[in-house]
Short mmCIF file of C-alpha atoms in Angstrom, two decimals:
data_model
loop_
_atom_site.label_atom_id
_atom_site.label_comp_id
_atom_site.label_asym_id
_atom_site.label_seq_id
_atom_site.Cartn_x
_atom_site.Cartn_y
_atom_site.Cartn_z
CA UNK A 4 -18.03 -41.56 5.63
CA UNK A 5 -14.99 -43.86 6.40
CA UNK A 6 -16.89 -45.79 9.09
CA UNK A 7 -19.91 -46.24 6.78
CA UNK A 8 -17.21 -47.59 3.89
CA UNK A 9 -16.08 -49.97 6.55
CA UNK A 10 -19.22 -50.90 7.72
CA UNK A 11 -20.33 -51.54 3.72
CA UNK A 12 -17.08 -53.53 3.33
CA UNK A 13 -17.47 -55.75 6.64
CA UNK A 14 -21.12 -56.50 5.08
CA UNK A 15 -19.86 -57.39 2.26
CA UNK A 16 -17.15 -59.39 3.26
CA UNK A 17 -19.92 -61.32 5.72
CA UNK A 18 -22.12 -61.57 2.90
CA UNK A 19 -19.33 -63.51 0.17
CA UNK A 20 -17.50 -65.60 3.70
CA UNK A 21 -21.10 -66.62 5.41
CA UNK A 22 -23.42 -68.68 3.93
CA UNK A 23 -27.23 -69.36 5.33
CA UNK A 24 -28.94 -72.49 6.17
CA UNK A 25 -32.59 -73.00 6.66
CA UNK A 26 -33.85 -74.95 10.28
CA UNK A 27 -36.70 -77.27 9.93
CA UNK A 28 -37.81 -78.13 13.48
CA UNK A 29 -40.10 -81.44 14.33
CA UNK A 30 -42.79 -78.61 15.25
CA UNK A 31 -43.25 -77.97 11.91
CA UNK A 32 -41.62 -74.27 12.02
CA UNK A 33 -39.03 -73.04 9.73
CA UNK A 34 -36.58 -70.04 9.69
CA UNK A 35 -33.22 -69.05 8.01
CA UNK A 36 -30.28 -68.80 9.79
CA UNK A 37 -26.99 -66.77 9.28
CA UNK A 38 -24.67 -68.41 11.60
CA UNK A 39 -21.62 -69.07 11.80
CA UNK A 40 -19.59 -72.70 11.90
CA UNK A 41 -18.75 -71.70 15.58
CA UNK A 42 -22.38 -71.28 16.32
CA UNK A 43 -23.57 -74.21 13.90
CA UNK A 44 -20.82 -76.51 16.36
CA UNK A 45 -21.95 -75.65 19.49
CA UNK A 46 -26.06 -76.06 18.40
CA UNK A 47 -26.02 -79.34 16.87
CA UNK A 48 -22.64 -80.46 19.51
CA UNK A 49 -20.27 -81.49 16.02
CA UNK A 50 -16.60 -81.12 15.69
CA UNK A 51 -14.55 -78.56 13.19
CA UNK A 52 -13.39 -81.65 11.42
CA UNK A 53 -17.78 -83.10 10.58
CA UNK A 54 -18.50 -78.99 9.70
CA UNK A 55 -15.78 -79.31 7.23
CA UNK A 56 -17.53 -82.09 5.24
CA UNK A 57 -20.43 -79.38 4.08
CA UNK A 58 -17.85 -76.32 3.08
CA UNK A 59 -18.84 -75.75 -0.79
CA UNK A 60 -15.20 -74.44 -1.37
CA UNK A 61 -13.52 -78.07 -0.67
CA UNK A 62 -13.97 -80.88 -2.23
CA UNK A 63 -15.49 -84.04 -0.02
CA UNK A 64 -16.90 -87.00 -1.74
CA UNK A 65 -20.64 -87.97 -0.58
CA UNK A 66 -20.97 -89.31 2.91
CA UNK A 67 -23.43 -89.81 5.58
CA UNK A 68 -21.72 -89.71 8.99
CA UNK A 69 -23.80 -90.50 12.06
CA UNK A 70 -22.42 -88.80 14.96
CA UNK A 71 -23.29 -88.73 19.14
CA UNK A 72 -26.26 -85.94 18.18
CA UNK A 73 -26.46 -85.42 14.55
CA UNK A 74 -26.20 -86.89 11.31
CA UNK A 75 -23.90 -84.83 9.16
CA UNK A 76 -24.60 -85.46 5.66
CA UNK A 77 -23.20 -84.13 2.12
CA UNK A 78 -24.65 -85.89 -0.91
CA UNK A 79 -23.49 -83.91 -3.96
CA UNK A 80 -25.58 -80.04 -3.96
CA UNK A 81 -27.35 -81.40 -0.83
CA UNK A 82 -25.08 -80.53 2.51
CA UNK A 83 -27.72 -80.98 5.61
CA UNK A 84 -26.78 -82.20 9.84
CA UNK A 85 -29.94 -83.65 10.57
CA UNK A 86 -30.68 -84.15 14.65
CA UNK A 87 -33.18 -85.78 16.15
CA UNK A 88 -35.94 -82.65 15.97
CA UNK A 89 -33.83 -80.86 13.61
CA UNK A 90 -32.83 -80.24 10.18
CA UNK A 91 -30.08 -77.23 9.12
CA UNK A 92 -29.80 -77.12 5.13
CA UNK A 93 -27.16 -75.38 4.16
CA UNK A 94 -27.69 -72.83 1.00
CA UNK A 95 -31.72 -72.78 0.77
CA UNK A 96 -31.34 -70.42 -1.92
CA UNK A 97 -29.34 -72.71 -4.32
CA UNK A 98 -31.36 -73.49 -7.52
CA UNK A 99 -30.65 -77.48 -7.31
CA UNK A 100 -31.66 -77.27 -3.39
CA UNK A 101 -35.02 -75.45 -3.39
CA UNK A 102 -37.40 -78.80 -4.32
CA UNK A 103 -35.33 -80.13 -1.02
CA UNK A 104 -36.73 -77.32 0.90
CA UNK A 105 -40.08 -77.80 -0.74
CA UNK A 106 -40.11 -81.07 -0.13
CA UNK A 107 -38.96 -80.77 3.37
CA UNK A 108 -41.11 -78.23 4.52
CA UNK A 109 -44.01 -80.62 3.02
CA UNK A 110 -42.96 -83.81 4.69
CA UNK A 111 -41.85 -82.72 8.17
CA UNK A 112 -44.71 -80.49 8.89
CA UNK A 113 -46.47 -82.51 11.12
CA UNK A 114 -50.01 -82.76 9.71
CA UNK A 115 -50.89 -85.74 11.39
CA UNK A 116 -50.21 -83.87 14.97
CA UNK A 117 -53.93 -82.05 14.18
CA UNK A 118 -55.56 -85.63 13.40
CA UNK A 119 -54.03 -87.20 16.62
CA UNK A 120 -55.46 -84.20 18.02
CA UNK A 121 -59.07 -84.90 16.85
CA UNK A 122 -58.42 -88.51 17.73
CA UNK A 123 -57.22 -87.42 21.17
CA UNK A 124 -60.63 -85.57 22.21
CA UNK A 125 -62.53 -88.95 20.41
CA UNK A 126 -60.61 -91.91 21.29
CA UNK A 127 -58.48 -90.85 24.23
CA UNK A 128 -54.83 -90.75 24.69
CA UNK A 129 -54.15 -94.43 24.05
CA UNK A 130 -54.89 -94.54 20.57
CA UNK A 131 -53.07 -91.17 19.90
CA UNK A 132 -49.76 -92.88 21.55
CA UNK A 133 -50.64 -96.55 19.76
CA UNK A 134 -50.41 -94.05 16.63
CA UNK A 135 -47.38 -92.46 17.73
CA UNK A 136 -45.52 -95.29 18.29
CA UNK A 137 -46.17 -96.82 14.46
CA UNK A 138 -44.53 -93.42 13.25
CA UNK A 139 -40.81 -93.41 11.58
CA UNK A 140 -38.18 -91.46 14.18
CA UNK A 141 -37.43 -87.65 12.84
CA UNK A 142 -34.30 -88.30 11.55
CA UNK A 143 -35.26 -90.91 9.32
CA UNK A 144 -38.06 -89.13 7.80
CA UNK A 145 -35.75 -86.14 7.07
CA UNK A 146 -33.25 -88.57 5.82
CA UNK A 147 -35.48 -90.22 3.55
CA UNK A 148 -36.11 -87.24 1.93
CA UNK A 149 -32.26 -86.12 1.50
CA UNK A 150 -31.93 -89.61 -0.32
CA UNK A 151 -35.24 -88.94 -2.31
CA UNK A 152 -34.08 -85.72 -3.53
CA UNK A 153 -30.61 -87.17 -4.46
CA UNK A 154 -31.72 -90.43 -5.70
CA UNK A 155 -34.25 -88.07 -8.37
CA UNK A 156 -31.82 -86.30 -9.25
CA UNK A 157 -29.17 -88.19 -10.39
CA UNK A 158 -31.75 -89.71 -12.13
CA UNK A 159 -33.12 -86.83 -14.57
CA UNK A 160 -29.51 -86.08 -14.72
CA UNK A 161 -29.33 -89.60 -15.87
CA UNK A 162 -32.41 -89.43 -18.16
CA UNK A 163 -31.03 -86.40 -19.48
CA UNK A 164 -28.21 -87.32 -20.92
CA UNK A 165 -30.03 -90.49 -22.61
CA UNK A 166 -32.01 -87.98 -24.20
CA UNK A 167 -28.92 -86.16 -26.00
CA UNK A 168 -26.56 -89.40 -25.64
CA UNK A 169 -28.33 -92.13 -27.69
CA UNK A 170 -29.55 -89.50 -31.04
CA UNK A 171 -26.31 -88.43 -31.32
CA UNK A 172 -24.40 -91.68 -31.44
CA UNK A 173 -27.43 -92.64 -34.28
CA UNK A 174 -26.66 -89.52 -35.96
CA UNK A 175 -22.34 -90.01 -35.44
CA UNK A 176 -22.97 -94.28 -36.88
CA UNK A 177 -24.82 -92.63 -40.26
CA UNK A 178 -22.33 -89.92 -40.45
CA UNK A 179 -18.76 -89.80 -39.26
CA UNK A 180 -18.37 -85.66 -39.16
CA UNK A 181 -15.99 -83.64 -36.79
CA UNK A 182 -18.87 -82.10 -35.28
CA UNK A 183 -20.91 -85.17 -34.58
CA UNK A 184 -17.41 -86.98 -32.79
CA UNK A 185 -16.82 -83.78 -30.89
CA UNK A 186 -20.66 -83.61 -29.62
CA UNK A 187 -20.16 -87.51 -29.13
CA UNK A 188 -16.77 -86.70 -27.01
CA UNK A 189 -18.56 -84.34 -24.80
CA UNK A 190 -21.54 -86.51 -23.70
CA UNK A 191 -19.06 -88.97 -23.03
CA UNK A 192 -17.22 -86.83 -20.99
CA UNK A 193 -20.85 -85.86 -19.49
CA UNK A 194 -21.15 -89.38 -19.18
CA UNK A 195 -18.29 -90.09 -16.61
CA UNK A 196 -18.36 -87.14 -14.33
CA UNK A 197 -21.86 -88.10 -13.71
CA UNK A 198 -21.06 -91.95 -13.46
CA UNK A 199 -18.50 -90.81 -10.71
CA UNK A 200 -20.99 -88.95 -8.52
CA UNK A 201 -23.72 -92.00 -8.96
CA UNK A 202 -20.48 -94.37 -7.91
CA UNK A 203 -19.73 -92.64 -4.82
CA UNK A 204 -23.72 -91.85 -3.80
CA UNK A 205 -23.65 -96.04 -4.12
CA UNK A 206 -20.71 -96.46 -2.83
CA UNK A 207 -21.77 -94.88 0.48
CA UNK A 208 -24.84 -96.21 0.73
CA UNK A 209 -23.50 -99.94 0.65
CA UNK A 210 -20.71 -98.82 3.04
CA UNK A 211 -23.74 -97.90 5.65
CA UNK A 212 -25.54 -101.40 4.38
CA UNK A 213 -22.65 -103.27 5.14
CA UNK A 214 -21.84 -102.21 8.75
CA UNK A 215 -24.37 -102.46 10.90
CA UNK A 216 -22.48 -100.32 13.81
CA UNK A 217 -22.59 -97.33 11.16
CA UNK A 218 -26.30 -97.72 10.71
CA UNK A 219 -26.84 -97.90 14.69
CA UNK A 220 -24.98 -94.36 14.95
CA UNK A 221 -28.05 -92.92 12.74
CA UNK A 222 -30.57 -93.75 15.29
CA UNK A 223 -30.61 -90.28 17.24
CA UNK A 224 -33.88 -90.78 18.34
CA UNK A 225 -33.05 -94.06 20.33
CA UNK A 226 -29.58 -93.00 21.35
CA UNK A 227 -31.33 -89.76 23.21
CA UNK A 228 -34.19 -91.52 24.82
CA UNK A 229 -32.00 -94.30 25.85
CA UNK A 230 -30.06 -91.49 28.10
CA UNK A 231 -32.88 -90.10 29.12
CA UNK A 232 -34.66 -93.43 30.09
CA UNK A 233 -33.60 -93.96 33.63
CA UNK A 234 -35.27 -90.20 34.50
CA UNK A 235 -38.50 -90.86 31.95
CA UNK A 236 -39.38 -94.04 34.35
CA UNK A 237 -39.86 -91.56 37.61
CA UNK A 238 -40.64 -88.28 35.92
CA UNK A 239 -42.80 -89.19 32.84
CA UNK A 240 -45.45 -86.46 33.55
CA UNK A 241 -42.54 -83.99 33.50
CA UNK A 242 -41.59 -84.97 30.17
CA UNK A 243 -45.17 -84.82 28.06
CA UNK A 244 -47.04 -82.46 29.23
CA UNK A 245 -51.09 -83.77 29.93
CA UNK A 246 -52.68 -80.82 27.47
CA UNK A 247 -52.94 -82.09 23.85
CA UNK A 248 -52.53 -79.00 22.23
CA UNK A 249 -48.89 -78.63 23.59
CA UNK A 250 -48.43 -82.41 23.38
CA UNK A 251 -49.38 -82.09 19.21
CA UNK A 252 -46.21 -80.17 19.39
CA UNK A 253 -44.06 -82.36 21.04
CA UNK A 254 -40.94 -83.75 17.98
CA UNK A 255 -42.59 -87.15 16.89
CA UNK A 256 -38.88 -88.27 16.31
CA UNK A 257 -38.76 -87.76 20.62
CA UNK A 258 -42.23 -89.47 20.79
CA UNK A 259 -40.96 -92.13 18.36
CA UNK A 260 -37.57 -92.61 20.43
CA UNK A 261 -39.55 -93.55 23.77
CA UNK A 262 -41.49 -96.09 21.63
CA UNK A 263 -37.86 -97.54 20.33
CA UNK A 264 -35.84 -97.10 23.90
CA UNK A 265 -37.46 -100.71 24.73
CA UNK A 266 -36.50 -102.58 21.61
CA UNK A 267 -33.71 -104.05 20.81
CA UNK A 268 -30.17 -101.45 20.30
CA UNK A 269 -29.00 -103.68 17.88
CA UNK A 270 -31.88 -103.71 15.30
CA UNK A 271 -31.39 -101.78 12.30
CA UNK A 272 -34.28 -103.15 10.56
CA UNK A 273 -36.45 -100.44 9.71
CA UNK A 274 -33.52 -97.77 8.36
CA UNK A 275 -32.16 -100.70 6.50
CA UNK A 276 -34.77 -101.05 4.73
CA UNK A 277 -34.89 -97.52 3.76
CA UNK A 278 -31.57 -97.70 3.17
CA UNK A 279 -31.92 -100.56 0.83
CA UNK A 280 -34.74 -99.12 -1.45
CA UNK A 281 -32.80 -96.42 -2.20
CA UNK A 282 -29.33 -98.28 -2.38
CA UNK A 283 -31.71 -100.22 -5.61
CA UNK A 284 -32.70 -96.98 -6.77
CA UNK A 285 -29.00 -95.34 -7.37
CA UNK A 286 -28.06 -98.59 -8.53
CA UNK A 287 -30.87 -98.71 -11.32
CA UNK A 288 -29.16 -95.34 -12.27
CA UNK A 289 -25.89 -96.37 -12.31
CA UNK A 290 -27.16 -99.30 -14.21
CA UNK A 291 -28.68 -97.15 -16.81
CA UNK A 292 -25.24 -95.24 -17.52
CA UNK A 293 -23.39 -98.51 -17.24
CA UNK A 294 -26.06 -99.15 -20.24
CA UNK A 295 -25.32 -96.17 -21.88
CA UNK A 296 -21.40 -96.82 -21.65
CA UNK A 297 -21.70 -99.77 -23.57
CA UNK A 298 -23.97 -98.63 -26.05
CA UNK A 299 -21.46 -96.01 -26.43
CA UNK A 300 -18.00 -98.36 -26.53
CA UNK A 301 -20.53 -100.58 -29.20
CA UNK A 302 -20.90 -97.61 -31.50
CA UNK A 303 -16.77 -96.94 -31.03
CA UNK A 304 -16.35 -100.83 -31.98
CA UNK A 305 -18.49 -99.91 -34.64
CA UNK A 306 -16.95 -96.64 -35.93
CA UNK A 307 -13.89 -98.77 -35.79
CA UNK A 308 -14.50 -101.10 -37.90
CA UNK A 309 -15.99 -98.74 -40.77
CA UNK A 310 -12.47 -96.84 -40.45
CA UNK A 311 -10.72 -100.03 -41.49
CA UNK A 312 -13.05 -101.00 -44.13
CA UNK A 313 -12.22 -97.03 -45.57
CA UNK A 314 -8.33 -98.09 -44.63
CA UNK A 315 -8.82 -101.52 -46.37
CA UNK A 316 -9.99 -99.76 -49.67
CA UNK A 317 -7.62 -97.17 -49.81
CA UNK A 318 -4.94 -100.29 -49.71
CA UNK A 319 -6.44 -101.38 -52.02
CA UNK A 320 -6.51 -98.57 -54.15
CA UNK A 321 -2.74 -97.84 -53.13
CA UNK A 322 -2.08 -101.32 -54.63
CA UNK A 323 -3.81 -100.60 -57.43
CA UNK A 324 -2.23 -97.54 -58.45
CA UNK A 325 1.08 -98.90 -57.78
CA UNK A 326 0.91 -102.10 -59.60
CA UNK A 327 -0.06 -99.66 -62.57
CA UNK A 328 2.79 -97.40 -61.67
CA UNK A 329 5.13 -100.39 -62.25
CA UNK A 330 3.52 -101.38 -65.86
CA UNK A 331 3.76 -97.99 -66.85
CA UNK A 332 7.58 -97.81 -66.06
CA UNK A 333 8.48 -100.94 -67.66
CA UNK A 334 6.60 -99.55 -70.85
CA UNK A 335 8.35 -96.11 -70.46
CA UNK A 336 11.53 -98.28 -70.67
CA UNK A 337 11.08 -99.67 -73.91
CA UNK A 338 9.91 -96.30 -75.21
CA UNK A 339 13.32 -95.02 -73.54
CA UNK A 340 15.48 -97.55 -75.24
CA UNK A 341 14.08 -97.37 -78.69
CA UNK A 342 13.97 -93.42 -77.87
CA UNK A 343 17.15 -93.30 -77.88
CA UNK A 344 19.25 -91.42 -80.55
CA UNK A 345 21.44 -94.31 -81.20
CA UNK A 346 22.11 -95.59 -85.19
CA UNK A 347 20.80 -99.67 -85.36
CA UNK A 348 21.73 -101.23 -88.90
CA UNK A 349 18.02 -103.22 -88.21
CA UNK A 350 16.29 -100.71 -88.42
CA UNK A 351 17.13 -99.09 -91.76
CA UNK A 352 13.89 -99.56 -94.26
CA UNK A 353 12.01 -101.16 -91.53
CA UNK A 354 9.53 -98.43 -89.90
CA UNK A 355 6.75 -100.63 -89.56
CA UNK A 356 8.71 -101.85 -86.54
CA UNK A 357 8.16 -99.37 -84.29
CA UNK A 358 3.78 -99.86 -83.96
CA UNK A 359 5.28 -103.57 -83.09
CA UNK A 360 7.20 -102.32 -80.59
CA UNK A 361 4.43 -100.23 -78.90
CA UNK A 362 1.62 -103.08 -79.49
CA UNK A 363 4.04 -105.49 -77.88
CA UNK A 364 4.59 -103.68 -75.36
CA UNK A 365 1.43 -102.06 -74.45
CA UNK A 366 0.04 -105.64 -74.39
CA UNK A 367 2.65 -106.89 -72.12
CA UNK A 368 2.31 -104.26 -69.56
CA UNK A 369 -1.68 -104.54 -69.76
CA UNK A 370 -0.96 -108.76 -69.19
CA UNK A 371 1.27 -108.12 -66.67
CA UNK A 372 -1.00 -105.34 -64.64
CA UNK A 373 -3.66 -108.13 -64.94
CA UNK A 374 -1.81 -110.87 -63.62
CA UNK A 375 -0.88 -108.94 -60.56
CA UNK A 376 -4.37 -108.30 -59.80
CA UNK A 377 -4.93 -111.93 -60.17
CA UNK A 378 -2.63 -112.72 -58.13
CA UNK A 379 -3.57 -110.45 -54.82
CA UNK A 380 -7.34 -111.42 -55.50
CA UNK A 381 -6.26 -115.33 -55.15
CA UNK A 382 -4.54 -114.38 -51.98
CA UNK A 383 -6.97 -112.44 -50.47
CA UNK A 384 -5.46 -109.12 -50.39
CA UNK A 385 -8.08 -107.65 -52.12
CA UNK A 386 -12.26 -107.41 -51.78
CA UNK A 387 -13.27 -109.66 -55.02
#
């Protein structure tokens, strides 16, 4: 009973400290694997240090390194090392990484292997290869769909919060509540976490633009027919095999890289280009929030302003009030003075005296309440 406890406990402790990936192959096959980093290292030849990058626990901004064998990549949910007939996804299972896997298993199946085929028994083997050669390297066609699958969904993330963003700044410019500020202070909040991850997706993608050296490292395809050139001359039959059915599953990325091995090292044409189409499509994103942010900092101007036109009033009102305040007290003075229980020779036999007094006075105050109003009206300290 104590061994099975340990066994349940080491299965559980392998289940919560591994995680899986999924293995696309250029073949078109598929399977999950439960390895572990030392075994992930030593398949796709990467240091401790590039298998770091993809741990889910740490926190690594998004990067696309290209490396001797393998591009290791980590774009937000998406963690991938992509070789040249390989891809390894880490955590198929994830809810946000399942349309990658979709879309992967859709795009790298190679369809087009069964049409060469039927081309191959038509045409011969020339036209298979002349179509060969016109087809994208592995790698690229695995990255392109990495950046696709990012690129979308930073997007509806984006679109998203347009959706909740721009209604409830409408609804917060109508009515200034404490529920419609605090839903406004959470999108915003929404608003830049998300422009951060969009940032550093573009950010990295115009790092790779910029240097072409980094964008040379990403060509697997040429890097591992160009060492394997000098024994391809003498030993070609050795390396594609004359049946077509075994040659349909030869990695197109490997038939691709013996098409590339003669062109020029330096040219970075074609993955710049991909690179560049989806560079434009982050940045219309980030665009979009950048939008957004100063429709946002336009209603805040706004809300502003109708705060000091309700702190302008209440001046205003303050002034009024005290202004009165001050008539008042000089008319409470007289009332005090003639209140008081003092014996004046003037004003034996003369009652009628007093409703002078208070008609006096009461007209004084009112003259001088007026005058003060007047008076901040001329000089502008007041709405007329």
């Amino acid at each position: 009973m104590a061994a099975a406890g340990a066994g349940a406990g080491s299965e559980g402790k392998k289940r919560g400290s591994s995680r899986s990936w999924i293995l696309f192959d250029a073949a078109g096959d598929e399977r999950v694997l439960d390895a572990d980093k030392y075994a992930i290292m030593h398949r796709v030849d990467i240091n401790a240090r590039d298998l770091r990058i993809l741990d889910p626990l740490l926190s690594y901004p998004s990067t696309i390194l290209g490396r001797e064998r393998a591009i290791v990549l980590n774009l937000e949910h998406i963690k991938a090392i992509i070789t040249s007939e390989e891809v390894l996804l880490r955590d198929p299972s994830d809810e946000n990484v399942i349309p990658v896997v979709e879309e992967l298993r859709r795009r790298i199946a190679p369809s087009s292997a069964t049409q060469h085929d039927g081309k191959e028994n038509l045409s011969g083997q020339h036209d298979v290869e002349g179509a060969e050669e016109d087809e994208s390297p592995f790698e690229f066609r695995a990255l392109e769909v990495t950046l696709e699958a990012i690129c979308s969904f930073l997007d509806a993330r984006t679109t998203e919060l347009e959706t909740d963003a721009y209604p409830a700044l409408d609804e917060l410019t109508s009515k200034i509540s404490s529920r419609n500020l605090d839903r406004v202070r959470k999108l915003k909040s929404g608003m830049t976490r998300l422009t951060a991850r969009v940032q550093k997706v573009r950010d990295e993608l115009e790092q790779l633009l910029d240097d072409d050296d980094d964008m040379a490292d990403l060509y697997l395809s040429r890097k591992l027919a160009g060492a394997s050139s000098p024994v391809s001359g003498s030993g070609g039959p050795n390396w594609f095999p004359a049946s077509p059915t075994i040659g349909s599953k030869i990695s197109r990325a490997s038939r691709a890289s013996v098409a590339t091995v003669h062109g020029n090292e330096n040219d970075v044409e074609e993955l710049e280009m991909l690179l560049e189409a989806y560079f434009m499509q982050i940045d219309g994103t980030l665009n979009k929030l950048t939008t957004l942010r100063e429709y946002i900092d336009d209603t805040e101007d706004y809300i502003n302003i109708q705060l000091d036109n309700h702190r302008n009033q209440l001046i205003q009102l303050e002034l009024f009030l005290s202004s009165g305040t001050v008539c008042l007290s000089l008319y409470s003075l007289v009332a005090g003075v003639f209140g008081m229980n003092i014996p004046y020779t003037w004003n034996d036999n003369h009652g009628y005296i007093f409703k002078w007094v208070v008609l006096v006075s009461g007209l004084f105050c009112a003259f001088m309440f007026v005058s003060i109003v007047a008076y901040a009206r001329h000089k502008g300290l007041v709405g007329s």
